[in-house]
Amino acid sequence: MKVSLVNEVAIDVFQKELAGLQSLISAMKDDAARGFGASFNDALELVGNTAGRVIVTGMGKSGHIARKIAATFASTGTLASFVHPAEAIHGDLGMIAADDLIIALSNSGSTAELAGIIGYANRYDIPLIAITSGQGSTLDKGANVTLLLPKAEEACHVTQAPTTSTLMALAVGDALAVTLMKQRGFTSDDFHRFHPGGKLGAGLKKVAQVMRPIAPSYLCKDDTPISKAIEIINMSGVGCVGITSSKGRLIGIITDGDLRRHYAKLAKDGDVKGIMTQNPISLKPDDLAAKGLNILSSKKITSLFVLDENSKPLGLIHIHDFLEEGVI
């Protein structure tokens, strides 16, 4: 199929921005003094040892990227705030405490509005990390650590509007936040604390928070007649019945689909062992709700039993439960 001129322009943007990210990967391998890789490790150590907050700042497009980086830090367990550099020199410098750390973004490194923050950091010995392409710039000279972005072609060659450079700065900020998160052992439980709302927060709930408590109508013994199992499935309203052993362990499951597939050979005087699916897929109460949804979707099933450490049913989770919780 012929690629339109519009699509060619879009592809060119992708290629230029991808080239910028690839240059970052190459730069990360440079662990020489003041090489990007070594500087990244120095910056990571500074952020990791910060007793206060991480203050992220930048002007214009860099400011928008700085806001996003601050949000990423905050959502992954690092106290962080955005401070506007122009507002800073009109009183908001008072928001930056002595035990804070500053990350300043500027592609050129010569953004006039950053001068006040750079001077403030230097005067009060507040650690300053620069993310810039401007080697030898005011920001580079005033920083404790400079993450010097490789030179890259902006995606907009007509105006040189910040495109590739802002994407690279964003990637560096994300890399710092995610690497620090992993070093600190930040877990999905911690992440859920900061994301209680929306689909993401719902998916990070534990299965125990979403499941239905086990009910007699969800289970039957392994010697139960098939005719009785059909009655139980009709009564339960969840489209299945769990089969338990004499010790109460879940050993099988029968679903509506099983009954349809075995309809021609169903013996009304037979028991459930003849048609049940043995060792059915199950969940643990500490599993993430998102894991349960993934299993239901990939296996094209509607219900899963939740078992304790002895394989005894604690609850059941149905696809409708995910709808109600907003996981889907």
PDB file of N, CA, C and O in Angstrom, residues 9-73:
ATOM      1  N   VAL A   9       5.731  12.106   6.647  1.00  0.00           N
ATOM      2  CA  VAL A   9       6.180  13.116   7.620  1.00  0.00           C
ATOM      3  C   VAL A   9       6.153  12.535   9.030  1.00  0.00           C
ATOM      4  O   VAL A   9       7.088  12.705   9.810  1.00  0.00           O
ATOM      5  N   ALA A  10       5.059  11.838   9.358  1.00  0.00           N
ATOM      6  CA  ALA A  10       4.928  11.235  10.688  1.00  0.00           C
ATOM      7  C   ALA A  10       6.028  10.206  10.926  1.00  0.00           C
ATOM      8  O   ALA A  10       6.643  10.166  12.000  1.00  0.00           O
ATOM      9  N   ILE A  11       6.289   9.380   9.910  1.00  0.00           N
ATOM     10  CA  ILE A  11       7.348   8.363  10.037  1.00  0.00           C
ATOM     11  C   ILE A  11       8.700   9.026  10.240  1.00  0.00           C
ATOM     12  O   ILE A  11       9.528   8.558  11.037  1.00  0.00           O
ATOM     13  N   ASP A  12       8.929  10.135   9.552  1.00  0.00           N
ATOM     14  CA  ASP A  12      10.191  10.865   9.710  1.00  0.00           C
ATOM     15  C   ASP A  12      10.347  11.378  11.141  1.00  0.00           C
ATOM     16  O   ASP A  12      11.442  11.326  11.718  1.00  0.00           O
ATOM     17  N   VAL A  13       9.233  11.838  11.738  1.00  0.00           N
ATOM     18  CA  VAL A  13       9.268  12.281  13.137  1.00  0.00           C
ATOM     19  C   VAL A  13       9.651  11.123  14.040  1.00  0.00           C
ATOM     20  O   VAL A  13      10.521  11.239  14.915  1.00  0.00           O
ATOM     21  N   PHE A  14       8.993   9.975  13.827  1.00  0.00           N
ATOM     22  CA  PHE A  14       9.301   8.794  14.646  1.00  0.00           C
ATOM     23  C   PHE A  14      10.768   8.403  14.520  1.00  0.00           C
ATOM     24  O   PHE A  14      11.430   8.077  15.508  1.00  0.00           O
ATOM     25  N   GLN A  15      11.276   8.432  13.301  1.00  0.00           N
ATOM     26  CA  GLN A  15      12.653   8.005  13.068  1.00  0.00           C
ATOM     27  C   GLN A  15      13.652   8.948  13.737  1.00  0.00           C
ATOM     28  O   GLN A  15      14.638   8.496  14.336  1.00  0.00           O
ATOM     29  N   LYS A  16      13.398  10.252  13.656  1.00  0.00           N
ATOM     30  CA  LYS A  16      14.305  11.218  14.279  1.00  0.00           C
ATOM     31  C   LYS A  16      14.269  11.083  15.809  1.00  0.00           C
ATOM     32  O   LYS A  16      15.313  11.137  16.473  1.00  0.00           O
ATOM     33  N   GLU A  17      13.074  10.913  16.360  1.00  0.00           N
ATOM     34  CA  GLU A  17      12.984  10.789  17.816  1.00  0.00           C
ATOM     35  C   GLU A  17      13.558   9.457  18.291  1.00  0.00           C
ATOM     36  O   GLU A  17      14.195   9.387  19.345  1.00  0.00           O
ATOM     37  N   LEU A  18      13.359   8.408  17.500  1.00  0.00           N
ATOM     38  CA  LEU A  18      13.948   7.119  17.836  1.00  0.00           C
ATOM     39  C   LEU A  18      15.466   7.202  17.802  1.00  0.00           C
ATOM     40  O   LEU A  18      16.153   6.643  18.672  1.00  0.00           O
ATOM     41  N   ALA A  19      15.999   7.932  16.824  1.00  0.00           N
ATOM     42  CA  ALA A  19      17.456   8.106  16.744  1.00  0.00           C
ATOM     43  C   ALA A  19      17.982   8.814  17.985  1.00  0.00           C
ATOM     44  O   ALA A  19      19.068   8.505  18.492  1.00  0.00           O
ATOM     45  N   GLY A  20      17.204   9.777  18.509  1.00  0.00           N
ATOM     46  CA  GLY A  20      17.604  10.460  19.731  1.00  0.00           C
ATOM     47  C   GLY A  20      17.664   9.510  20.912  1.00  0.00           C
ATOM     48  O   GLY A  20      18.615   9.536  21.709  1.00  0.00           O
ATOM     49  N   LEU A  21      16.670   8.640  21.031  1.00  0.00           N
ATOM     50  CA  LEU A  21      16.664   7.662  22.129  1.00  0.00           C
ATOM     51  C   LEU A  21      17.803   6.651  21.973  1.00  0.00           C
ATOM     52  O   LEU A  21      18.430   6.254  22.963  1.00  0.00           O
ATOM     53  N   GLN A  22      18.077   6.255  20.737  1.00  0.00           N
ATOM     54  CA  GLN A  22      19.177   5.312  20.506  1.00  0.00           C
ATOM     55  C   GLN A  22      20.518   5.941  20.866  1.00  0.00           C
ATOM     56  O   GLN A  22      21.417   5.259  21.375  1.00  0.00           O
ATOM     57  N   SER A  23      20.645   7.250  20.634  1.00  0.00           N
ATOM     58  CA  SER A  23      21.881   7.924  21.021  1.00  0.00           C
ATOM     59  C   SER A  23      22.048   7.954  22.535  1.00  0.00           C
ATOM     60  O   SER A  23      23.165   7.916  23.054  1.00  0.00           O
ATOM     61  N   LEU A  24      20.917   7.998  23.262  1.00  0.00           N
ATOM     62  CA  LEU A  24      20.976   7.933  24.719  1.00  0.00           C
ATOM     63  C   LEU A  24      21.466   6.564  25.187  1.00  0.00           C
ATOM     64  O   LEU A  24      22.242   6.464  26.137  1.00  0.00           O
ATOM     65  N   ILE A  25      21.007   5.522  24.516  1.00  0.00           N
ATOM     66  CA  ILE A  25      21.453   4.173  24.867  1.00  0.00           C
ATOM     67  C   ILE A  25      22.958   4.049  24.675  1.00  0.00           C
ATOM     68  O   ILE A  25      23.672   3.509  25.528  1.00  0.00           O
ATOM     69  N   SER A  26      23.456   4.577  23.571  1.00  0.00           N
ATOM     70  CA  SER A  26      24.901   4.539  23.325  1.00  0.00           C
ATOM     71  C   SER A  26      25.656   5.358  24.361  1.00  0.00           C
ATOM     72  O   SER A  26      26.697   4.936  24.870  1.00  0.00           O
ATOM     73  N   ALA A  27      25.094   6.535  24.702  1.00  0.00           N
ATOM     74  CA  ALA A  27      25.750   7.404  25.685  1.00  0.00           C
ATOM     75  C   ALA A  27      25.795   6.753  27.059  1.00  0.00           C
ATOM     76  O   ALA A  27      26.756   6.942  27.810  1.00  0.00           O
ATOM     77  N   MET A  28      24.775   5.978  27.399  1.00  0.00           N
ATOM     78  CA  MET A  28      24.724   5.342  28.710  1.00  0.00           C
ATOM     79  C   MET A  28      25.886   4.371  28.908  1.00  0.00           C
ATOM     80  O   MET A  28      26.298   4.092  30.029  1.00  0.00           O
ATOM     81  N   LYS A  29      26.420   3.871  27.833  1.00  0.00           N
ATOM     82  CA  LYS A  29      27.534   2.923  27.911  1.00  0.00           C
ATOM     83  C   LYS A  29      28.877   3.626  28.136  1.00  0.00           C
ATOM     84  O   LYS A  29      29.897   2.964  28.332  1.00  0.00           O
ATOM     85  N   ASP A  30      28.874   4.954  28.115  1.00  0.00           N
ATOM     86  CA  ASP A  30      30.102   5.724  28.330  1.00  0.00           C
ATOM     87  C   ASP A  30      30.269   5.974  29.825  1.00  0.00           C
ATOM     88  O   ASP A  30      29.629   6.844  30.405  1.00  0.00           O
ATOM     89  N   ASP A  31      31.126   5.172  30.467  1.00  0.00           N
ATOM     90  CA  ASP A  31      31.318   5.310  31.914  1.00  0.00           C
ATOM     91  C   ASP A  31      32.608   6.042  32.268  1.00  0.00           C
ATOM     92  O   ASP A  31      33.088   5.984  33.402  1.00  0.00           O
ATOM     93  N   ALA A  32      33.182   6.744  31.278  1.00  0.00           N
ATOM     94  CA  ALA A  32      34.357   7.578  31.563  1.00  0.00           C
ATOM     95  C   ALA A  32      33.935   8.754  32.445  1.00  0.00           C
ATOM     96  O   ALA A  32      32.747   9.067  32.570  1.00  0.00           O
ATOM     97  N   ALA A  33      34.902   9.402  33.073  1.00  0.00           N
ATOM     98  CA  ALA A  33      34.599  10.565  33.914  1.00  0.00           C
ATOM     99  C   ALA A  33      33.821  11.586  33.087  1.00  0.00           C
ATOM    100  O   ALA A  33      34.208  11.933  31.973  1.00  0.00           O
ATOM    101  N   ARG A  34      32.721  12.042  33.631  1.00  0.00           N
ATOM    102  CA  ARG A  34      31.776  12.958  32.968  1.00  0.00           C
ATOM    103  C   ARG A  34      31.117  12.352  31.736  1.00  0.00           C
ATOM    104  O   ARG A  34      30.402  13.031  31.005  1.00  0.00           O
ATOM    105  N   GLY A  35      31.366  11.074  31.481  1.00  0.00           N
ATOM    106  CA  GLY A  35      30.586  10.384  30.464  1.00  0.00           C
ATOM    107  C   GLY A  35      29.159  10.239  30.947  1.00  0.00           C
ATOM    108  O   GLY A  35      28.885  10.273  32.150  1.00  0.00           O
ATOM    109  N   PHE A  36      28.225  10.041  30.029  1.00  0.00           N
ATOM    110  CA  PHE A  36      26.817  10.031  30.418  1.00  0.00           C
ATOM    111  C   PHE A  36      26.513   8.920  31.415  1.00  0.00           C
ATOM    112  O   PHE A  36      25.790   9.124  32.389  1.00  0.00           O
ATOM    113  N   GLY A  37      27.060   7.722  31.173  1.00  0.00           N
ATOM    114  CA  GLY A  37      26.796   6.599  32.070  1.00  0.00           C
ATOM    115  C   GLY A  37      27.270   6.865  33.477  1.00  0.00           C
ATOM    116  O   GLY A  37      26.551   6.612  34.457  1.00  0.00           O
ATOM    117  N   ALA A  38      28.486   7.393  33.614  1.00  0.00           N
ATOM    118  CA  ALA A  38      29.031   7.707  34.940  1.00  0.00           C
ATOM    119  C   ALA A  38      28.226   8.822  35.601  1.00  0.00           C
ATOM    120  O   ALA A  38      27.932   8.768  36.801  1.00  0.00           O
ATOM    121  N   SER A  39      27.850   9.824  34.806  1.00  0.00           N
ATOM    122  CA  SER A  39      27.066  10.935  35.353  1.00  0.00           C
ATOM    123  C   SER A  39      25.692  10.471  35.804  1.00  0.00           C
ATOM    124  O   SER A  39      25.161  10.943  36.820  1.00  0.00           O
ATOM    125  N   PHE A  40      25.107   9.532  35.055  1.00  0.00           N
ATOM    126  CA  PHE A  40      23.800   9.001  35.441  1.00  0.00           C
ATOM    127  C   PHE A  40      23.880   8.325  36.806  1.00  0.00           C
ATOM    128  O   PHE A  40      23.011   8.525  37.668  1.00  0.00           O
ATOM    129  N   ASN A  41      24.939   7.547  37.010  1.00  0.00           N
ATOM    130  CA  ASN A  41      25.111   6.877  38.309  1.00  0.00           C
ATOM    131  C   ASN A  41      25.315   7.887  39.432  1.00  0.00           C
ATOM    132  O   ASN A  41      24.810   7.713  40.543  1.00  0.00           O
ATOM    133  N   ASP A  42      26.068   8.954  39.131  1.00  0.00           N
ATOM    134  CA  ASP A  42      26.275  10.015  40.140  1.00  0.00           C
ATOM    135  C   ASP A  42      24.951  10.697  40.484  1.00  0.00           C
ATOM    136  O   ASP A  42      24.663  10.974  41.652  1.00  0.00           O
ATOM    137  N   ALA A  43      24.147  10.964  39.445  1.00  0.00           N
ATOM    138  CA  ALA A  43      22.857  11.613  39.656  1.00  0.00           C
ATOM    139  C   ALA A  43      21.928  10.710  40.466  1.00  0.00           C
ATOM    140  O   ALA A  43      21.229  11.159  41.380  1.00  0.00           O
ATOM    141  N   LEU A  44      21.955   9.439  40.150  1.00  0.00           N
ATOM    142  CA  LEU A  44      21.112   8.477  40.856  1.00  0.00           C
ATOM    143  C   LEU A  44      21.480   8.423  42.336  1.00  0.00           C
ATOM    144  O   LEU A  44      20.608   8.377  43.211  1.00  0.00           O
ATOM    145  N   GLU A  45      22.777   8.468  42.621  1.00  0.00           N
ATOM    146  CA  GLU A  45      23.229   8.447  44.012  1.00  0.00           C
ATOM    147  C   GLU A  45      22.777   9.703  44.744  1.00  0.00           C
ATOM    148  O   GLU A  45      22.338   9.642  45.902  1.00  0.00           O
ATOM    149  N   LEU A  46      22.870  10.846  44.073  1.00  0.00           N
ATOM    150  CA  LEU A  46      22.433  12.103  44.691  1.00  0.00           C
ATOM    151  C   LEU A  46      20.946  12.052  45.031  1.00  0.00           C
ATOM    152  O   LEU A  46      20.534  12.410  46.145  1.00  0.00           O
ATOM    153  N   VAL A  47      20.136  11.618  44.076  1.00  0.00           N
ATOM    154  CA  VAL A  47      18.696  11.555  44.302  1.00  0.00           C
ATOM    155  C   VAL A  47      18.375  10.554  45.412  1.00  0.00           C
ATOM    156  O   VAL A  47      17.559  10.819  46.300  1.00  0.00           O
ATOM    157  N   GLY A  48      19.042   9.404  45.372  1.00  0.00           N
ATOM    158  CA  GLY A  48      18.796   8.376  46.365  1.00  0.00           C
ATOM    159  C   GLY A  48      19.146   8.796  47.781  1.00  0.00           C
ATOM    160  O   GLY A  48      18.549   8.320  48.749  1.00  0.00           O
ATOM    161  N   ASN A  49      20.116   9.693  47.924  1.00  0.00           N
ATOM    162  CA  ASN A  49      20.559  10.140  49.245  1.00  0.00           C
ATOM    163  C   ASN A  49      19.870  11.422  49.707  1.00  0.00           C
ATOM    164  O   ASN A  49      20.203  11.951  50.770  1.00  0.00           O
ATOM    165  N   THR A  50      18.935  11.909  48.907  1.00  0.00           N
ATOM    166  CA  THR A  50      18.264  13.159  49.262  1.00  0.00           C
ATOM    167  C   THR A  50      17.299  12.951  50.426  1.00  0.00           C
ATOM    168  O   THR A  50      16.425  12.073  50.374  1.00  0.00           O
ATOM    169  N   ALA A  51      17.474  13.739  51.474  1.00  0.00           N
ATOM    170  CA  ALA A  51      16.600  13.620  52.650  1.00  0.00           C
ATOM    171  C   ALA A  51      15.268  14.315  52.427  1.00  0.00           C
ATOM    172  O   ALA A  51      14.252  13.928  53.007  1.00  0.00           O
ATOM    173  N   GLY A  52      15.271  15.356  51.612  1.00  0.00           N
ATOM    174  CA  GLY A  52      14.047  16.116  51.365  1.00  0.00           C
ATOM    175  C   GLY A  52      13.367  15.706  50.080  1.00  0.00           C
ATOM    176  O   GLY A  52      13.282  14.529  49.749  1.00  0.00           O
ATOM    177  N   ARG A  53      12.903  16.704  49.337  1.00  0.00           N
ATOM    178  CA  ARG A  53      12.185  16.438  48.091  1.00  0.00           C
ATOM    179  C   ARG A  53      13.083  16.644  46.878  1.00  0.00           C
ATOM    180  O   ARG A  53      14.104  17.319  46.944  1.00  0.00           O
ATOM    181  N   VAL A  54      12.661  16.055  45.780  1.00  0.00           N
ATOM    182  CA  VAL A  54      13.288  16.327  44.497  1.00  0.00           C
ATOM    183  C   VAL A  54      12.473  17.438  43.840  1.00  0.00           C
ATOM    184  O   VAL A  54      11.287  17.278  43.582  1.00  0.00           O
ATOM    185  N   ILE A  55      13.127  18.567  43.614  1.00  0.00           N
ATOM    186  CA  ILE A  55      12.479  19.706  42.957  1.00  0.00           C
ATOM    187  C   ILE A  55      12.869  19.668  41.483  1.00  0.00           C
ATOM    188  O   ILE A  55      14.048  19.720  41.143  1.00  0.00           O
ATOM    189  N   VAL A  56      11.874  19.565  40.611  1.00  0.00           N
ATOM    190  CA  VAL A  56      12.146  19.502  39.170  1.00  0.00           C
ATOM    191  C   VAL A  56      11.669  20.804  38.548  1.00  0.00           C
ATOM    192  O   VAL A  56      10.575  21.295  38.848  1.00  0.00           O
ATOM    193  N   THR A  57      12.498  21.385  37.687  1.00  0.00           N
ATOM    194  CA  THR A  57      12.168  22.691  37.133  1.00  0.00           C
ATOM    195  C   THR A  57      12.590  22.788  35.679  1.00  0.00           C
ATOM    196  O   THR A  57      13.500  22.083  35.228  1.00  0.00           O
ATOM    197  N   GLY A  58      11.948  23.669  34.957  1.00  0.00           N
ATOM    198  CA  GLY A  58      12.272  23.919  33.562  1.00  0.00           C
ATOM    199  C   GLY A  58      11.312  24.955  33.012  1.00  0.00           C
ATOM    200  O   GLY A  58      10.242  25.190  33.580  1.00  0.00           O
ATOM    201  N   MET A  59      11.678  25.557  31.909  1.00  0.00           N
ATOM    202  CA  MET A  59      10.887  26.642  31.319  1.00  0.00           C
ATOM    203  C   MET A  59      10.344  26.198  29.965  1.00  0.00           C
ATOM    204  O   MET A  59      11.014  25.478  29.228  1.00  0.00           O
ATOM    205  N   GLY A  60       9.131  26.629  29.634  1.00  0.00           N
ATOM    206  CA  GLY A  60       8.560  26.314  28.329  1.00  0.00           C
ATOM    207  C   GLY A  60       8.294  24.832  28.175  1.00  0.00           C
ATOM    208  O   GLY A  60       7.742  24.183  29.070  1.00  0.00           O
ATOM    209  N   LYS A  61       8.697  24.273  27.020  1.00  0.00           N
ATOM    210  CA  LYS A  61       8.475  22.839  26.776  1.00  0.00           C
ATOM    211  C   LYS A  61       9.221  22.007  27.811  1.00  0.00           C
ATOM    212  O   LYS A  61       8.724  20.970  28.264  1.00  0.00           O
ATOM    213  N   SER A  62      10.408  22.452  28.207  1.00  0.00           N
ATOM    214  CA  SER A  62      11.157  21.730  29.250  1.00  0.00           C
ATOM    215  C   SER A  62      10.401  21.737  30.565  1.00  0.00           C
ATOM    216  O   SER A  62      10.501  20.798  31.356  1.00  0.00           O
ATOM    217  N   GLY A  63       9.628  22.795  30.796  1.00  0.00           N
ATOM    218  CA  GLY A  63       8.824  22.864  32.013  1.00  0.00           C
ATOM    219  C   GLY A  63       7.722  21.814  32.021  1.00  0.00           C
ATOM    220  O   GLY A  63       7.445  21.195  33.050  1.00  0.00           O
ATOM    221  N   HIS A  64       7.102  21.606  30.860  1.00  0.00           N
ATOM    222  CA  HIS A  64       6.070  20.570  30.771  1.00  0.00           C
ATOM    223  C   HIS A  64       6.677  19.188  31.042  1.00  0.00           C
ATOM    224  O   HIS A  64       6.076  18.359  31.737  1.00  0.00           O
ATOM    225  N   ILE A  65       7.849  18.959  30.485  1.00  0.00           N
ATOM    226  CA  ILE A  65       8.530  17.682  30.718  1.00  0.00           C
ATOM    227  C   ILE A  65       8.916  17.562  32.192  1.00  0.00           C
ATOM    228  O   ILE A  65       8.795  16.487  32.797  1.00  0.00           O
ATOM    229  N   ALA A  66       9.360  18.652  32.790  1.00  0.00           N
ATOM    230  CA  ALA A  66       9.747  18.642  34.206  1.00  0.00           C
ATOM    231  C   ALA A  66       8.563  18.287  35.097  1.00  0.00           C
ATOM    232  O   ALA A  66       8.706  17.542  36.073  1.00  0.00           O
ATOM    233  N   ARG A  67       7.392  18.810  34.768  1.00  0.00           N
ATOM    234  CA  ARG A  67       6.189  18.476  35.545  1.00  0.00           C
ATOM    235  C   ARG A  67       5.926  16.971  35.493  1.00  0.00           C
ATOM    236  O   ARG A  67       5.580  16.346  36.497  1.00  0.00           O
ATOM    237  N   LYS A  68       6.074  16.406  34.306  1.00  0.00           N
ATOM    238  CA  LYS A  68       5.815  14.974  34.156  1.00  0.00           C
ATOM    239  C   LYS A  68       6.845  14.158  34.933  1.00  0.00           C
ATOM    240  O   LYS A  68       6.511  13.159  35.583  1.00  0.00           O
ATOM    241  N   ILE A  69       8.111  14.561  34.888  1.00  0.00           N
ATOM    242  CA  ILE A  69       9.154  13.842  35.625  1.00  0.00           C
ATOM    243  C   ILE A  69       8.883  13.909  37.131  1.00  0.00           C
ATOM    244  O   ILE A  69       9.011  12.914  37.846  1.00  0.00           O
ATOM    245  N   ALA A  70       8.491  15.079  37.612  1.00  0.00           N
ATOM    246  CA  ALA A  70       8.165  15.218  39.041  1.00  0.00           C
ATOM    247  C   ALA A  70       7.010  14.291  39.410  1.00  0.00           C
ATOM    248  O   ALA A  70       7.023  13.638  40.467  1.00  0.00           O
ATOM    249  N   ALA A  71       6.009  14.200  38.532  1.00  0.00           N
ATOM    250  CA  ALA A  71       4.870  13.323  38.796  1.00  0.00           C
ATOM    251  C   ALA A  71       5.292  11.860  38.820  1.00  0.00           C
ATOM    252  O   ALA A  71       4.809  11.075  39.640  1.00  0.00           O
ATOM    253  N   THR A  72       6.203  11.480  37.931  1.00  0.00           N
ATOM    254  CA  THR A  72       6.686  10.103  37.893  1.00  0.00           C
ATOM    255  C   THR A  72       7.456   9.765  39.166  1.00  0.00           C
ATOM    256  O   THR A  72       7.270   8.689  39.749  1.00  0.00           O
ATOM    257  N   PHE A  73       8.319  10.665  39.596  1.00  0.00           N
ATOM    258  CA  PHE A  73       9.028  10.456  40.864  1.00  0.00           C
ATOM    259  C   PHE A  73       8.025  10.273  42.010  1.00  0.00           C
ATOM    260  O   PHE A  73       8.136   9.336  42.808  1.00  0.00           O
TER     261      PHE A  73
END
